[in-house]
Amino acid sequence: MRILVIGQGLAGTLVSHFGLQRGWDVHVIDAGYPSASSVAAGMFNPMSFRRIVEVWEAEEHLNIMRKTFEELESITSTKLLHDLPIHKRLANAEYAGLWQDQTEHLKWLLPPTKCWPEEGVVEGGGWVNLPLLLSTWRTRLIDEGRFEQRPYQDDDGRGLSHGTWDAVVDCRGTATGLDTQMPQLDIRANRGELLTVEQQAHSINPPDAHILNFGKWTIPTSPGQWRLGASYEWNRTDLDPTAGTQQFLLNALDSAVPGIGQLKVTQHLVGLRPVSRDRRPAVGPYPGLPGWFVLNGLGTRGVLIGPRWALHLMNIIAGDSTATTETQPNRLIFG
Ligand SMILES: Cc1cc2nc3c(=O)[nH]c(=O)nc-3n(C[C@H](O)[C@H](O)[C@H](O)COP(=O)(O)OP(=O)(O)OC[C@H]3O[C@@H](n4cnc5c(N)ncnc54)[C@H](O)[C@@H]3O)c2cc1C
């Protein structure tokens, strides 16, 4: 099987990994456009905090996620997967009561401890170093002569009828919608800003042994360094970092960790999350285009759900499975 993967963000990386694992002849092109994956914090969390419930099929997603990133760690000889407990600030007595109740049913949840009386703890979370994954995976593809940095051209699609490719897989994230030659899928851009902050001498710091969620969150990524995020914005697609959002994130942290000293902002990134209207990914045949397939709409939880659905897409391409109703790309066609 010869497949062409368009885009090497998280989706294209996972698809090319699983394709190679099956022994397929995989080629990847990427235009080098700004990607969501290159700015993402890479956090994974089995819980949704608004109502303190498990996220969609948490256990199945987590198991496949863990196995996949461990495989990728072994292939790329890098440390990608960082397990860390997540501490959730319990904002008021009602929320703390709900947390206590849910600890009875949900194995991920622990009640507050003496050390952290105002924080519930989630096990099973952490973060994946996506920028490192993207760069090491690209190096591997280049070394094997499987990668070209360039945009998709119509000729690539014609390769299907000429027999160059058996399948083309569209992993272009929010850029898919810019291609007016294609049937349009309803994949929207949710704009996010994210900071990297560093410790200054004598400053009080965010926690360095767990992720702290206080509505916003900090992730300790290396000694003296944290990621602080993120914003969520619709109807805006520019990639200019805004001073107002930076201040908003720093103020939120300041309120959550009173007395926090000056932290130095060393990076301020902006990206567009590809999100479908029902918050489920698009996985399967691309509507109206024989031989085309799509993995898109990974949304805010690409790290957790991406591996499972990339694996499922391989089974669909191989003819061993069909698209599930919930993630069928057809449901997102406009009109
Ligand atoms: C600020 C922010 C924080 C985030 N934090 C998290 C997090 O903590 N945890 C989590 O799970 N998710 C997070 N996400 C979401 C996550 O980034 C996405 O779910 C995921 O990265 C989407 O990957 P993708 O491969 O579909 O798209 P992208 O990463 O956008 O990749 C698309 C790729 O396609 C290429 N491309 C586009 N057009 C063409 C073309 N015409 N020809 C060739 N190549 C093309 C681009 O160059 C790009 O490399 C975050 C996102 C943002 C913006």
Tab-separated table of C-alpha atoms and ligand atoms in Angstrom:
chain	number	residue	atom	x	y	z
A	1	MET	CA	0.000	0.000	0.000
A	2	ARG	CA	1.434	3.417	-1.007
A	3	ILE	CA	-0.045	6.338	0.882
A	4	LEU	CA	0.441	10.074	0.679
A	5	VAL	CA	-0.089	11.982	3.941
A	6	ILE	CA	-0.762	15.707	3.607
A	7	GLY	CA	0.362	17.600	6.714
A	8	GLN	CA	2.768	16.558	9.465
A	9	GLY	CA	1.221	17.962	12.607
A	10	LEU	CA	0.162	15.495	15.269
A	11	ALA	CA	-2.424	13.859	12.969
A	12	GLY	CA	-0.008	13.336	10.056
A	13	THR	CA	2.727	12.117	12.398
A	14	LEU	CA	0.441	9.490	13.912
A	15	VAL	CA	-0.945	8.383	10.543
A	16	SER	CA	2.546	8.028	9.069
A	17	HIS	CA	3.716	6.118	12.157
A	18	PHE	CA	0.884	3.603	11.970
A	19	GLY	CA	1.257	3.314	8.178
A	20	LEU	CA	4.957	2.482	8.494
A	21	GLN	CA	4.176	0.075	11.322
A	22	ARG	CA	1.955	-1.831	8.886
A	23	GLY	CA	4.792	-1.982	6.376
A	24	TRP	CA	3.172	0.503	3.989
A	25	ASP	CA	5.135	2.801	1.712
A	26	VAL	CA	4.346	6.156	3.318
A	27	HIS	CA	5.190	9.624	1.931
A	28	VAL	CA	4.490	12.857	3.769
A	29	ILE	CA	4.313	16.425	2.496
A	30	ASP	CA	4.036	19.442	4.755
A	31	ALA	CA	3.845	23.069	3.691
A	32	GLY	CA	5.550	24.377	6.831
A	33	TYR	CA	2.523	26.487	7.768
A	34	PRO	CA	2.082	27.357	11.461
A	35	SER	CA	0.558	24.298	13.100
A	36	ALA	CA	-1.485	23.755	16.256
A	37	SER	CA	0.743	20.826	17.164
A	38	SER	CA	3.927	22.896	17.257
A	39	VAL	CA	2.512	25.262	19.906
A	40	ALA	CA	0.325	22.846	21.908
A	41	ALA	CA	1.112	22.187	25.551
A	42	GLY	CA	0.476	18.493	24.919
A	43	MET	CA	-1.470	17.971	28.137
A	44	PHE	CA	-3.674	14.898	28.586
A	45	ASN	CA	-6.260	14.514	31.304
A	46	PRO	CA	-8.915	11.808	31.731
A	47	MET	CA	-11.222	14.301	33.471
A	48	SER	CA	-13.416	17.179	32.396
A	49	PHE	CA	-13.477	19.661	35.259
A	50	ARG	CA	-16.679	21.575	34.630
A	51	ARG	CA	-18.945	18.800	35.932
A	52	ILE	CA	-16.161	16.554	37.234
A	53	VAL	CA	-16.858	13.706	34.815
A	54	GLU	CA	-14.637	11.456	32.739
A	55	VAL	CA	-13.906	12.648	29.219
A	56	TRP	CA	-15.189	10.644	26.259
A	57	GLU	CA	-14.074	6.981	26.572
A	58	ALA	CA	-11.175	8.068	28.774
A	59	GLU	CA	-9.727	4.665	29.539
A	60	GLU	CA	-9.644	3.391	25.962
A	61	HIS	CA	-8.133	6.644	24.695
A	62	LEU	CA	-5.530	6.703	27.475
A	63	ASN	CA	-4.438	3.105	26.923
A	64	ILE	CA	-3.890	3.550	23.186
A	65	MET	CA	-2.304	6.973	23.742
A	66	ARG	CA	0.220	5.597	26.211
A	67	LYS	CA	1.160	2.621	24.049
A	68	THR	CA	1.567	4.830	20.964
A	69	PHE	CA	3.793	7.461	22.537
A	70	GLU	CA	5.889	4.742	24.170
A	71	GLU	CA	6.386	3.210	20.710
A	72	LEU	CA	7.333	6.613	19.327
A	73	GLU	CA	9.747	7.187	22.225
A	74	SER	CA	11.452	3.939	21.420
A	75	ILE	CA	11.644	4.641	17.652
A	76	THR	CA	12.903	8.222	18.065
A	77	SER	CA	15.036	7.612	21.203
A	78	THR	CA	13.461	10.620	22.924
A	79	LYS	CA	11.502	11.232	26.110
A	80	LEU	CA	8.041	12.309	24.966
A	81	LEU	CA	5.597	11.172	27.633
A	82	HIS	CA	5.658	12.896	31.021
A	83	ASP	CA	3.234	11.509	33.605
A	84	LEU	CA	2.232	14.094	36.179
A	85	PRO	CA	-0.623	14.338	38.662
A	86	ILE	CA	-3.041	17.163	37.982
A	87	HIS	CA	-4.192	19.233	40.947
A	88	LYS	CA	-7.550	20.929	40.514
A	89	ARG	CA	-8.322	23.910	42.695
A	90	LEU	CA	-11.682	23.351	44.401
A	91	ALA	CA	-13.158	26.811	44.000
A	92	ASN	CA	-15.969	26.577	46.584
A	93	ALA	CA	-17.689	24.228	49.029
A	94	GLU	CA	-20.246	23.028	46.482
A	95	TYR	CA	-17.532	22.063	43.981
A	96	ALA	CA	-15.469	20.421	46.753
A	97	GLY	CA	-18.547	18.392	47.752
A	98	LEU	CA	-19.110	17.249	44.169
A	99	TRP	CA	-15.419	16.289	43.935
A	100	GLN	CA	-15.731	14.234	47.118
A	101	ASP	CA	-18.825	12.458	45.722
A	102	GLN	CA	-17.137	11.698	42.425
A	103	THR	CA	-14.072	10.181	44.089
A	104	GLU	CA	-16.391	7.316	45.052
A	105	HIS	CA	-17.069	6.453	41.379
A	106	LEU	CA	-14.084	7.591	39.345
A	107	LYS	CA	-10.767	5.859	39.756
A	108	TRP	CA	-8.745	8.844	38.536
A	109	LEU	CA	-9.841	11.088	41.390
A	110	LEU	CA	-8.277	11.503	44.841
A	111	PRO	CA	-9.619	13.753	47.586
A	112	PRO	CA	-7.652	16.730	48.915
A	113	THR	CA	-4.792	15.879	51.272
A	114	LYS	CA	-3.423	17.615	54.370
A	115	CYS	CA	-0.656	19.061	52.224
A	116	TRP	CA	-3.063	20.378	49.571
A	117	PRO	CA	-6.380	20.956	51.396
A	118	GLU	CA	-7.916	23.016	48.584
A	119	GLU	CA	-6.943	20.798	45.687
A	120	GLY	CA	-8.388	17.556	44.354
A	121	VAL	CA	-5.934	15.306	42.563
A	122	VAL	CA	-6.278	13.517	39.216
A	123	GLU	CA	-4.112	10.531	38.397
A	124	GLY	CA	-3.495	9.384	34.835
A	125	GLY	CA	-2.668	12.809	33.404
A	126	GLY	CA	0.494	14.431	32.119
A	127	TRP	CA	1.883	15.964	28.949
A	128	VAL	CA	3.568	14.923	25.727
A	129	ASN	CA	6.401	16.920	24.193
A	130	LEU	CA	4.814	17.526	20.793
A	131	PRO	CA	7.432	19.914	19.330
A	132	LEU	CA	10.103	17.276	20.064
A	133	LEU	CA	7.948	14.541	18.516
A	134	LEU	CA	7.319	16.581	15.358
A	135	SER	CA	10.976	17.431	14.812
A	136	THR	CA	12.430	13.985	15.521
A	137	TRP	CA	9.733	12.298	13.459
A	138	ARG	CA	10.405	14.651	10.568
A	139	THR	CA	14.133	13.890	10.744
A	140	ARG	CA	13.311	10.214	10.518
A	141	LEU	CA	11.050	10.713	7.499
A	142	ILE	CA	13.712	12.843	5.786
A	143	ASP	CA	16.423	10.258	6.478
A	144	GLU	CA	14.239	7.592	4.876
A	145	GLY	CA	13.448	9.794	1.843
A	146	ARG	CA	9.775	9.952	2.790
A	147	PHE	CA	9.310	13.694	3.354
A	148	GLU	CA	8.981	16.804	1.209
A	149	GLN	CA	8.437	20.299	2.545
A	150	ARG	CA	5.929	21.804	0.152
A	151	PRO	CA	2.209	22.523	-0.123
A	152	TYR	CA	-0.218	20.033	-1.608
A	153	GLN	CA	-0.682	20.411	-5.373
A	154	ASP	CA	-3.497	19.099	-7.550
A	155	ASP	CA	-1.042	16.713	-9.185
A	156	ASP	CA	-0.667	14.894	-5.873
A	157	GLY	CA	-4.368	14.024	-5.947
A	158	ARG	CA	-4.137	12.870	-9.573
A	159	GLY	CA	-1.509	10.379	-8.345
A	160	LEU	CA	-4.450	8.271	-7.180
A	161	SER	CA	-5.766	7.688	-10.707
A	162	HIS	CA	-2.224	7.260	-12.098
A	163	GLY	CA	-1.534	4.562	-9.522
A	164	THR	CA	1.201	6.493	-7.687
A	165	TRP	CA	-0.855	6.329	-4.498
A	166	ASP	CA	-3.407	3.849	-3.213
A	167	ALA	CA	-4.680	6.381	-0.687
A	168	VAL	CA	-4.275	10.066	0.165
A	169	VAL	CA	-4.781	11.105	3.801
A	170	ASP	CA	-5.658	14.721	4.540
A	171	CYS	CA	-4.177	15.860	7.875
A	172	ARG	CA	-4.125	19.592	7.226
A	173	GLY	CA	-5.831	20.762	10.419
A	174	THR	CA	-7.607	24.093	10.055
A	175	ALA	CA	-5.930	24.671	6.651
A	176	THR	CA	-8.154	22.006	5.042
A	177	GLY	CA	-10.940	24.577	5.002
A	178	LEU	CA	-8.809	26.979	2.935
A	179	ASP	CA	-8.746	24.559	-0.015
A	180	THR	CA	-11.691	25.688	-2.104
A	181	GLN	CA	-11.205	22.789	-4.560
A	182	MET	CA	-12.294	20.297	-1.894
A	183	PRO	CA	-15.745	19.466	-0.544
A	184	GLN	CA	-15.786	21.562	2.632
A	185	LEU	CA	-15.834	19.937	6.065
A	186	ASP	CA	-17.106	21.987	8.985
A	187	ILE	CA	-13.809	22.140	10.883
A	188	ARG	CA	-13.525	25.453	12.726
A	189	ALA	CA	-10.510	27.231	14.128
A	190	ASN	CA	-10.374	27.802	17.868
A	191	ARG	CA	-7.575	30.242	18.547
A	192	GLY	CA	-5.325	29.686	21.567
A	193	GLU	CA	-2.488	31.621	23.151
A	194	LEU	CA	0.053	30.044	25.461
A	195	LEU	CA	3.085	31.310	27.417
A	196	THR	CA	6.340	29.797	28.564
A	197	VAL	CA	7.434	31.404	31.827
A	198	GLU	CA	10.721	31.105	33.682
A	199	GLN	CA	11.673	31.506	37.276
A	200	GLN	CA	13.428	34.686	38.346
A	201	ALA	CA	15.771	34.737	41.335
A	202	HIS	CA	13.902	34.520	44.668
A	203	SER	CA	10.483	34.261	43.054
A	204	ILE	CA	7.662	32.123	44.457
A	205	ASN	CA	6.942	29.657	41.694
A	206	PRO	CA	4.109	27.574	40.352
A	207	PRO	CA	4.297	23.923	41.543
A	208	ASP	CA	7.065	21.930	39.895
A	209	ALA	CA	5.899	18.375	40.634
A	210	HIS	CA	2.343	18.561	39.335
A	211	ILE	CA	0.140	20.317	36.827
A	212	LEU	CA	-1.996	22.949	38.555
A	213	ASN	CA	-5.447	23.709	37.149
A	214	PHE	CA	-7.062	26.878	38.456
A	215	GLY	CA	-9.334	27.485	35.465
A	216	LYS	CA	-6.132	28.158	33.557
A	217	TRP	CA	-3.147	25.859	34.148
A	218	THR	CA	0.593	25.579	34.643
A	219	ILE	CA	2.666	22.611	33.501
A	220	PRO	CA	6.238	22.235	34.778
A	221	THR	CA	8.244	21.366	31.649
A	222	SER	CA	11.867	21.637	32.810
A	223	PRO	CA	13.556	22.906	35.985
A	224	GLY	CA	12.562	26.543	36.518
A	225	GLN	CA	10.239	26.573	33.491
A	226	TRP	CA	6.444	26.250	33.097
A	227	ARG	CA	3.878	26.522	30.354
A	228	LEU	CA	0.972	28.767	31.280
A	229	GLY	CA	-2.219	28.558	29.264
A	230	ALA	CA	-4.346	28.791	27.512
A	231	SER	CA	-6.875	31.080	25.897
A	232	TYR	CA	-9.851	29.925	23.768
A	233	GLU	CA	-11.248	32.269	21.144
A	234	TRP	CA	-13.668	31.868	18.251
A	235	ASN	CA	-14.065	34.115	15.201
A	236	ARG	CA	-10.436	35.144	15.125
A	237	THR	CA	-7.686	33.464	13.107
A	238	ASP	CA	-4.700	35.797	13.215
A	239	LEU	CA	-1.531	34.472	14.835
A	240	ASP	CA	-0.388	37.693	16.497
A	241	PRO	CA	0.329	37.303	20.232
A	242	THR	CA	-1.697	39.860	22.194
A	243	ALA	CA	-0.396	41.759	25.207
A	244	GLY	CA	-3.887	41.680	26.749
A	245	THR	CA	-4.033	37.872	26.733
A	246	GLN	CA	-0.530	37.627	28.168
A	247	GLN	CA	-1.551	39.889	31.039
A	248	PHE	CA	-4.806	37.979	31.518
A	249	LEU	CA	-2.923	34.668	31.902
A	250	LEU	CA	-0.326	36.181	34.246
A	251	ASN	CA	-3.064	37.798	36.370
A	252	ALA	CA	-4.931	34.487	36.612
A	253	LEU	CA	-1.747	32.812	37.856
A	254	ASP	CA	-1.099	35.653	40.257
A	255	SER	CA	-4.534	35.155	41.829
A	256	ALA	CA	-4.080	31.384	42.023
A	257	VAL	CA	-0.600	31.490	43.577
A	258	PRO	CA	-0.669	34.581	45.784
A	259	GLY	CA	2.662	36.270	46.280
A	260	ILE	CA	4.086	34.799	43.123
A	261	GLY	CA	7.124	36.823	42.124
A	262	GLN	CA	8.065	38.159	38.735
A	263	LEU	CA	8.158	35.353	36.180
A	264	LYS	CA	9.939	36.021	32.916
A	265	VAL	CA	7.843	35.339	29.804
A	266	THR	CA	10.251	33.635	27.399
A	267	GLN	CA	7.756	32.526	24.757
A	268	HIS	CA	4.285	33.615	23.684
A	269	LEU	CA	2.728	31.313	21.099
A	270	VAL	CA	-0.530	31.346	19.179
A	271	GLY	CA	-2.204	28.498	17.304
A	272	LEU	CA	-5.487	27.367	15.778
A	273	ARG	CA	-7.090	24.215	17.142
A	274	PRO	CA	-9.089	22.269	14.509
A	275	VAL	CA	-12.502	21.734	16.135
A	276	SER	CA	-15.676	20.144	14.734
A	277	ARG	CA	-19.122	21.393	15.691
A	278	ASP	CA	-19.893	18.268	17.750
A	279	ARG	CA	-16.352	18.087	19.224
A	280	ARG	CA	-15.718	14.684	17.682
A	281	PRO	CA	-12.909	14.110	15.159
A	282	ALA	CA	-13.397	13.380	11.450
A	283	VAL	CA	-12.017	9.897	10.761
A	284	GLY	CA	-12.620	8.000	7.536
A	285	PRO	CA	-13.212	8.456	3.822
A	286	TYR	CA	-13.169	12.080	2.658
A	287	PRO	CA	-16.710	12.740	1.393
A	288	GLY	CA	-16.957	12.928	-2.399
A	289	LEU	CA	-13.303	12.076	-3.088
A	290	PRO	CA	-12.643	8.393	-3.854
A	291	GLY	CA	-9.296	7.236	-2.470
A	292	TRP	CA	-9.094	10.189	-0.053
A	293	PHE	CA	-9.256	9.832	3.709
A	294	VAL	CA	-9.155	12.365	6.521
A	295	LEU	CA	-8.021	12.661	10.135
A	296	ASN	CA	-8.967	16.083	11.430
A	297	GLY	CA	-10.941	17.868	14.145
A	298	LEU	CA	-8.688	16.652	16.976
A	299	GLY	CA	-9.769	19.760	18.878
A	300	THR	CA	-8.485	20.546	22.352
A	301	ARG	CA	-7.547	16.941	23.186
A	302	GLY	CA	-5.480	15.825	20.209
A	303	VAL	CA	-2.875	14.090	22.367
A	304	LEU	CA	-5.423	11.930	24.154
A	305	ILE	CA	-7.712	11.026	21.246
A	306	GLY	CA	-5.365	11.290	18.223
A	307	PRO	CA	-3.600	7.904	18.580
A	308	ARG	CA	-6.808	5.884	18.847
A	309	TRP	CA	-8.391	7.516	15.829
A	310	ALA	CA	-5.250	7.409	13.686
A	311	LEU	CA	-5.112	3.669	14.403
A	312	HIS	CA	-8.780	3.310	13.502
A	313	LEU	CA	-8.205	5.191	10.240
A	314	MET	CA	-5.486	2.694	9.276
A	315	ASN	CA	-7.998	-0.117	9.731
A	316	ILE	CA	-10.472	1.733	7.512
A	317	ILE	CA	-7.877	2.324	4.778
A	318	ALA	CA	-6.848	-1.336	4.943
A	319	GLY	CA	-10.508	-2.334	4.520
A	320	ASP	CA	-10.616	-4.034	7.922
A	321	SER	CA	-13.096	-1.592	9.436
A	322	THR	CA	-15.573	1.102	8.512
A	323	ALA	CA	-16.033	4.619	9.849
A	324	THR	CA	-18.057	4.825	13.053
A	325	THR	CA	-21.208	6.936	13.043
A	326	GLU	CA	-19.834	9.241	15.719
A	327	THR	CA	-16.658	10.171	13.821
A	328	GLN	CA	-17.845	9.710	10.213
A	329	PRO	CA	-16.499	12.709	8.180
A	330	ASN	CA	-19.753	12.821	6.150
A	331	ARG	CA	-21.586	14.346	9.106
A	332	LEU	CA	-19.432	17.475	8.817
A	333	ILE	CA	-20.066	18.231	5.164
A	334	PHE	CA	-21.538	21.696	4.629
A	335	GLY	CA	-24.945	22.062	3.063
B	1	LIG	C1	-2.502	27.072	22.247
B	1	LIG	C2	-2.871	25.636	22.060
B	1	LIG	C3	-2.718	24.749	23.108
B	1	LIG	C4	-3.057	23.412	22.955
B	1	LIG	N1	-2.873	22.574	24.001
B	1	LIG	C5	-3.195	21.262	23.868
B	1	LIG	C6	-2.974	20.360	24.933
B	1	LIG	O1	-2.460	20.744	25.995
B	1	LIG	N2	-3.344	19.068	24.764
B	1	LIG	C7	-3.892	18.613	23.588
B	1	LIG	O2	-4.190	17.421	23.481
B	1	LIG	N3	-4.109	19.448	22.559
B	1	LIG	C8	-3.766	20.755	22.665
B	1	LIG	N4	-3.978	21.604	21.635
B	1	LIG	C9	-4.684	21.081	20.444
B	1	LIG	C10	-3.726	20.296	19.515
B	1	LIG	O3	-2.722	21.181	19.148
B	1	LIG	C11	-4.482	19.767	18.286
B	1	LIG	O4	-5.485	18.883	18.683
B	1	LIG	C12	-3.567	19.008	17.323
B	1	LIG	O5	-2.259	19.468	17.399
B	1	LIG	C13	-4.059	19.144	15.890
B	1	LIG	O6	-3.130	18.505	15.058
B	1	LIG	P1	-3.322	18.432	13.478
B	1	LIG	O7	-2.188	17.608	12.973
B	1	LIG	O8	-4.702	18.014	13.128
B	1	LIG	O9	-3.200	19.940	12.956
B	1	LIG	P2	-1.914	20.879	12.884
B	1	LIG	O10	-1.026	20.641	14.031
B	1	LIG	O11	-2.387	22.261	12.669
B	1	LIG	O12	-1.121	20.381	11.599
B	1	LIG	C14	-1.525	20.649	10.272
B	1	LIG	C15	-0.299	20.502	9.377
B	1	LIG	O13	-0.758	20.530	8.013
B	1	LIG	C16	0.169	21.263	7.245
B	1	LIG	N5	-0.537	21.805	6.067
B	1	LIG	C17	-1.584	22.654	6.064
B	1	LIG	N6	-1.963	22.934	4.791
B	1	LIG	C18	-1.146	22.210	3.991
B	1	LIG	C19	-1.031	22.062	2.568
B	1	LIG	N7	-1.866	22.697	1.710
B	1	LIG	N8	-0.075	21.248	2.067
B	1	LIG	C20	0.769	20.566	2.912
B	1	LIG	N9	0.720	20.686	4.265
B	1	LIG	C21	-0.227	21.485	4.794
B	1	LIG	C22	0.657	22.367	8.177
B	1	LIG	O14	1.926	22.872	7.731
B	1	LIG	C23	0.706	21.639	9.530
B	1	LIG	O15	1.992	21.109	9.794
B	1	LIG	C24	-3.600	22.943	21.727
B	1	LIG	C25	-3.705	23.821	20.655
B	1	LIG	C26	-3.354	25.154	20.820
B	1	LIG	C27	-3.489	26.088	19.650
